[in-house]
Coordinates of N, CA and C in Angstrom, one line a residue:
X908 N 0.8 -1.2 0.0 CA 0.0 0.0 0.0 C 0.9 1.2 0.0
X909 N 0.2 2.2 -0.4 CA 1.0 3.5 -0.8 C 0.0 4.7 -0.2
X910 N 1.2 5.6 0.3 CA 0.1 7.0 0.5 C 0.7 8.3 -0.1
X911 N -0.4 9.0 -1.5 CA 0.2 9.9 -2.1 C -0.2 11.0 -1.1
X912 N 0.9 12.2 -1.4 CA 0.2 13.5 -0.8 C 0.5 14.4 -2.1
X913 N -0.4 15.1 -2.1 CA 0.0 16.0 -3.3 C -0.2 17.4 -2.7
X914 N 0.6 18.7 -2.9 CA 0.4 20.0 -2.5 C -0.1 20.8 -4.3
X915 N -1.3 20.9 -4.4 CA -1.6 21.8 -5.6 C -2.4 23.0 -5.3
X916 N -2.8 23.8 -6.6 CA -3.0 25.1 -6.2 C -4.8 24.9 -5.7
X917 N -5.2 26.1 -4.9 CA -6.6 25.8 -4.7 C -7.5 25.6 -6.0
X918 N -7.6 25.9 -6.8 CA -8.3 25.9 -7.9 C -8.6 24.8 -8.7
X919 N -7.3 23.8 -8.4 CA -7.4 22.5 -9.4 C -7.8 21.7 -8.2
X920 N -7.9 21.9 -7.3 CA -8.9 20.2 -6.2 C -10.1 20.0 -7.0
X921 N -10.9 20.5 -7.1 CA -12.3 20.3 -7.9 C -11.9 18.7 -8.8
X922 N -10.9 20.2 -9.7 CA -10.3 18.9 -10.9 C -9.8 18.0 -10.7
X923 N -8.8 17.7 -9.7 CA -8.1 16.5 -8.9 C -9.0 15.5 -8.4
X924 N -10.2 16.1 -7.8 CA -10.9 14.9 -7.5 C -11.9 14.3 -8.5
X925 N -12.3 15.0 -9.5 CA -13.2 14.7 -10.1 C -12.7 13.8 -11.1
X926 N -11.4 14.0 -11.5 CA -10.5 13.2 -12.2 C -10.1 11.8 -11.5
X927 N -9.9 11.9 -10.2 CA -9.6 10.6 -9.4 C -10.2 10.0 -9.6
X928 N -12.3 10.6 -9.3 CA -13.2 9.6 -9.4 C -13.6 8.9 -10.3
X929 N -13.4 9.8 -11.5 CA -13.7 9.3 -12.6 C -13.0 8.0 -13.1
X930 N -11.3 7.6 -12.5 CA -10.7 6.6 -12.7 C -10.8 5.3 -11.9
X931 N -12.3 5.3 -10.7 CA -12.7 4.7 -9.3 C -11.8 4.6 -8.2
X932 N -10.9 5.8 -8.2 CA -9.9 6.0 -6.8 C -11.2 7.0 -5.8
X933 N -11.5 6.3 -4.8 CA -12.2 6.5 -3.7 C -11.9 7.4 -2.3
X934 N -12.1 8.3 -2.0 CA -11.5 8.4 -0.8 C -10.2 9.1 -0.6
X935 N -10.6 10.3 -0.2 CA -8.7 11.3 0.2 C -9.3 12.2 1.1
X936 N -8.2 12.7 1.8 CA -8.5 13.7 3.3 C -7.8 15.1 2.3
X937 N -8.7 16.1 2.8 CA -7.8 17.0 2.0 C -7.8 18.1 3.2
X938 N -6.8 19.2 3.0 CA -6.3 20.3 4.3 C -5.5 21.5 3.3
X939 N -6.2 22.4 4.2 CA -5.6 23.8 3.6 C -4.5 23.9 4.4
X940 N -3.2 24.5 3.7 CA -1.8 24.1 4.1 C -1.0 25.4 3.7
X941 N -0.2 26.0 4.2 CA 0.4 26.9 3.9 C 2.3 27.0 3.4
X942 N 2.9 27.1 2.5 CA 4.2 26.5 2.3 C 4.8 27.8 0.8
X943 N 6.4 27.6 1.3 CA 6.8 28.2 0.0 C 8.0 26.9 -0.2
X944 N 8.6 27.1 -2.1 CA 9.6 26.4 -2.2 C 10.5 27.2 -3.4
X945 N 10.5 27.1 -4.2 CA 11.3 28.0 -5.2 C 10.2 29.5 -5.7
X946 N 9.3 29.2 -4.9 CA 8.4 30.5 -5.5 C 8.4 31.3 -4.6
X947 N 9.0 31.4 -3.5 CA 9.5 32.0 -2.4 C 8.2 32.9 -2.2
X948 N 7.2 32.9 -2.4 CA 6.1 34.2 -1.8 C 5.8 35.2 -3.3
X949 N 5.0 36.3 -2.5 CA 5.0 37.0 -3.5 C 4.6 38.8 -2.6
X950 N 4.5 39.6 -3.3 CA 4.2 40.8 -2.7 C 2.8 41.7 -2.8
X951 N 2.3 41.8 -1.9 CA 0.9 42.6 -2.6 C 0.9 43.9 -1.9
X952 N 0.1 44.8 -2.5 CA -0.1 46.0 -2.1 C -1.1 46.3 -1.5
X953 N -1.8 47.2 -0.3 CA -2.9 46.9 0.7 C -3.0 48.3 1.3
X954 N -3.7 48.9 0.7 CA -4.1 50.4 1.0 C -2.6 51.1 1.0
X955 N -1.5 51.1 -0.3 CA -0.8 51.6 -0.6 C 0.5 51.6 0.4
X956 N 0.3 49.8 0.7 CA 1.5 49.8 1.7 C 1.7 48.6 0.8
X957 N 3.2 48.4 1.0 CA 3.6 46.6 0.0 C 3.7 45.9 1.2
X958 N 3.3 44.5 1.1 CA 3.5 43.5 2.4 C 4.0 42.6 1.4
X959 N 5.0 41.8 2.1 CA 5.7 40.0 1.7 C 4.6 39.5 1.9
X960 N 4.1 38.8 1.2 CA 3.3 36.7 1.6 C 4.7 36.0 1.3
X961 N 5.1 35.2 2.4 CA 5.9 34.9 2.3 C 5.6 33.7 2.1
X962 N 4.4 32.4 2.8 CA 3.7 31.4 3.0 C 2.5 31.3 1.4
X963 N 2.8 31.0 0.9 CA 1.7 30.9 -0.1 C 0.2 29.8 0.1
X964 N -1.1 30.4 -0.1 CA -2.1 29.3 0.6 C -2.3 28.2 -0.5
X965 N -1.8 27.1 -0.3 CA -2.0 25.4 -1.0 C -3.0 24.5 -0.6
X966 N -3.5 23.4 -1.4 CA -4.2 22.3 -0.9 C -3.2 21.5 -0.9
X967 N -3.8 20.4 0.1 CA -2.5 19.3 0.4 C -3.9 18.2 0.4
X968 N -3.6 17.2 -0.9 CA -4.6 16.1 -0.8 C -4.2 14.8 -0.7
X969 N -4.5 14.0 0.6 CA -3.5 12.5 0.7 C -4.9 11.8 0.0
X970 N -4.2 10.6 -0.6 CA -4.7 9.3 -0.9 C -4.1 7.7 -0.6
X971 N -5.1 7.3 0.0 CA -4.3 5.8 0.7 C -4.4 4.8 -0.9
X972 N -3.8 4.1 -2.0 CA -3.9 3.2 -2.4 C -2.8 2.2 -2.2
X973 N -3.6 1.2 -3.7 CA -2.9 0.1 -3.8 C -1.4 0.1 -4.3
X974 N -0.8 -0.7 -4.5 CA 0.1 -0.9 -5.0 C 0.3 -0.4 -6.6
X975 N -0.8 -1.2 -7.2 CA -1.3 -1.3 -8.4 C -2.3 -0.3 -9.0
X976 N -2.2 0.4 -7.7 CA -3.3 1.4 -8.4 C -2.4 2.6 -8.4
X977 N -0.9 2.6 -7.7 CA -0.2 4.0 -7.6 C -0.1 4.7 -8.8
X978 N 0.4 4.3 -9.7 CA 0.7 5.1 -11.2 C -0.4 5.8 -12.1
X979 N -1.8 4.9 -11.3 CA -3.1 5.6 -11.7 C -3.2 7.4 -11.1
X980 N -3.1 6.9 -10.2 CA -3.1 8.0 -9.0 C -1.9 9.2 -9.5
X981 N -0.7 8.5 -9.5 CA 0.0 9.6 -9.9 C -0.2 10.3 -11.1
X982 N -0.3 9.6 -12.0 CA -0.4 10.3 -13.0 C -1.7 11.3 -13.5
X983 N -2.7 10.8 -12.6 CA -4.1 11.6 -13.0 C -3.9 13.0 -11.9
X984 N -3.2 13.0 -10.7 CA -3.0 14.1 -10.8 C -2.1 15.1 -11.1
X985 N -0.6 14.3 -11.6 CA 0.2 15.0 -12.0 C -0.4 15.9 -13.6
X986 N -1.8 15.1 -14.0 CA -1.4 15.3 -15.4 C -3.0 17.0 -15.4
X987 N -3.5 16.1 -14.1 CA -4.6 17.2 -13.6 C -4.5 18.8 -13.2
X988 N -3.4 18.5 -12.1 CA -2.8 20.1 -11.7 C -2.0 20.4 -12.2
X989 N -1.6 20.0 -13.1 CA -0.2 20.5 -13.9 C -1.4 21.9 -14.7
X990 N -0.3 23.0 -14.5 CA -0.6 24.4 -15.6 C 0.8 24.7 -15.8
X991 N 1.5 24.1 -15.4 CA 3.1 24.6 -16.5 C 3.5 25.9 -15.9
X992 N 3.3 26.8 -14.8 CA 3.8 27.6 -13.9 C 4.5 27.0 -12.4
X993 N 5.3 28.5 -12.3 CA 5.9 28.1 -10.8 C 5.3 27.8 -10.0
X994 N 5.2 26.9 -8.9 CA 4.0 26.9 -8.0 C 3.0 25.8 -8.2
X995 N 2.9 24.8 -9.3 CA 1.9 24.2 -9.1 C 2.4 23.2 -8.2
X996 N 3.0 22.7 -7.4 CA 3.0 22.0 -6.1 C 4.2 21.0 -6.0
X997 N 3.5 19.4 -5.6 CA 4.8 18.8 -5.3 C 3.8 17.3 -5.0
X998 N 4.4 15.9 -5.7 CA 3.7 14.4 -4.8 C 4.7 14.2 -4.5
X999 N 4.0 13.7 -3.3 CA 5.4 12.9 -2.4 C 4.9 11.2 -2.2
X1000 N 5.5 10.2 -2.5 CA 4.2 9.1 -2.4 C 5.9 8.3 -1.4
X1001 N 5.3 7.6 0.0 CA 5.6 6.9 1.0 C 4.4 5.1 0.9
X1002 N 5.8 4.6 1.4 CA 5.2 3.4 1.7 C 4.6 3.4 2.7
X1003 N 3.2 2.9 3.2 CA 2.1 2.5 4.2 C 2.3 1.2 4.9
X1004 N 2.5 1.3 6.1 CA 2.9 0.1 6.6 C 1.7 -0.5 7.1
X1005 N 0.5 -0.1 7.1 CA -1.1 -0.8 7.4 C -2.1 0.1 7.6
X1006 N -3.0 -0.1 7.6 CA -4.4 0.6 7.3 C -5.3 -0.1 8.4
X1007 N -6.4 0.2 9.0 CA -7.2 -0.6 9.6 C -8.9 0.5 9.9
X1008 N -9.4 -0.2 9.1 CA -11.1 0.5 9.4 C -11.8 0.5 10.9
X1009 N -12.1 1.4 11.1 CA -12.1 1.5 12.4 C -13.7 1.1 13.0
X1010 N -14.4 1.0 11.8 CA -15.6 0.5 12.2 C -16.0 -0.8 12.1
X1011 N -15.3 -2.0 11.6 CA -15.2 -2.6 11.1 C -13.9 -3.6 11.8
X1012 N -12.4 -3.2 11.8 CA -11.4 -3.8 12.4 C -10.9 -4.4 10.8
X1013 N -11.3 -4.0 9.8 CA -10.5 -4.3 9.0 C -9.0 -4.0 8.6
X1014 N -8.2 -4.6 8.0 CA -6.8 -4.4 7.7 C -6.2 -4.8 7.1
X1015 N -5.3 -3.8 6.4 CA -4.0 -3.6 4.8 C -5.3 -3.0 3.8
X1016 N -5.2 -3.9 2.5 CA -5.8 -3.1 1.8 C -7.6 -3.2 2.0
X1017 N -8.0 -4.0 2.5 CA -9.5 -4.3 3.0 C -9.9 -3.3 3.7
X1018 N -9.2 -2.4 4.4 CA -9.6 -1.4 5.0 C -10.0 -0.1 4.1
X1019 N -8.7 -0.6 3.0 CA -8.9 1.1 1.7 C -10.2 0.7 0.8

């Protein structure tokens, strides 16, 4: 089992998920997240004063799959949030060492 996390811009989750579902990936926790990486912030102007954003606001959406299902997963979102600018995000995919349904007592992938 695998767990992707993906950091994309607010805009494309809609598309992220709707694209997941469409391929029968089920199920992801998603969290408003705040982070910079080579896009270091940006500057705005605010009743004619400049302020840094130094933190830029991101989605962070994890997904628990299979083995056999990772490359689905990655690719539908890499190919989803991609807009070819600085800033569209980052997957990080970790090995899952078990799962277990908590209503149920299920576990590994019978739980996902």
């Amino acid at each position: 089992m695998k767990k992707v996390e993906a950091i994309v811009r607010h805009f494309k989750l809609e598309d992220v998920k709707n694209a997941l579902t469409d391929q029968g990936i089920h199920g992801m926790t998603v969290s408003e997240v705040r982070g910079f990486g080579r896009q270091k912030g940006h500057t705005e102007i605010y009743r004619g004063t400049e302020y840094a954003i130094d933190f830029v606001p991101k989605v962070k959406i994890e997904v628990t799959c299979t083995d056999e299902n990772l490359q689905t997963v990655v690719d539908t979102i890499l190919q989803t949030a991609q807009t070819g600018q600085i800033g569209d995000g980052k997957i990080f995919v970790t090995n899952l060492e078990d799962a277990i349904r908590i209503r149920t007592g299920e576990r590994g992938e019978d739980a996902l």
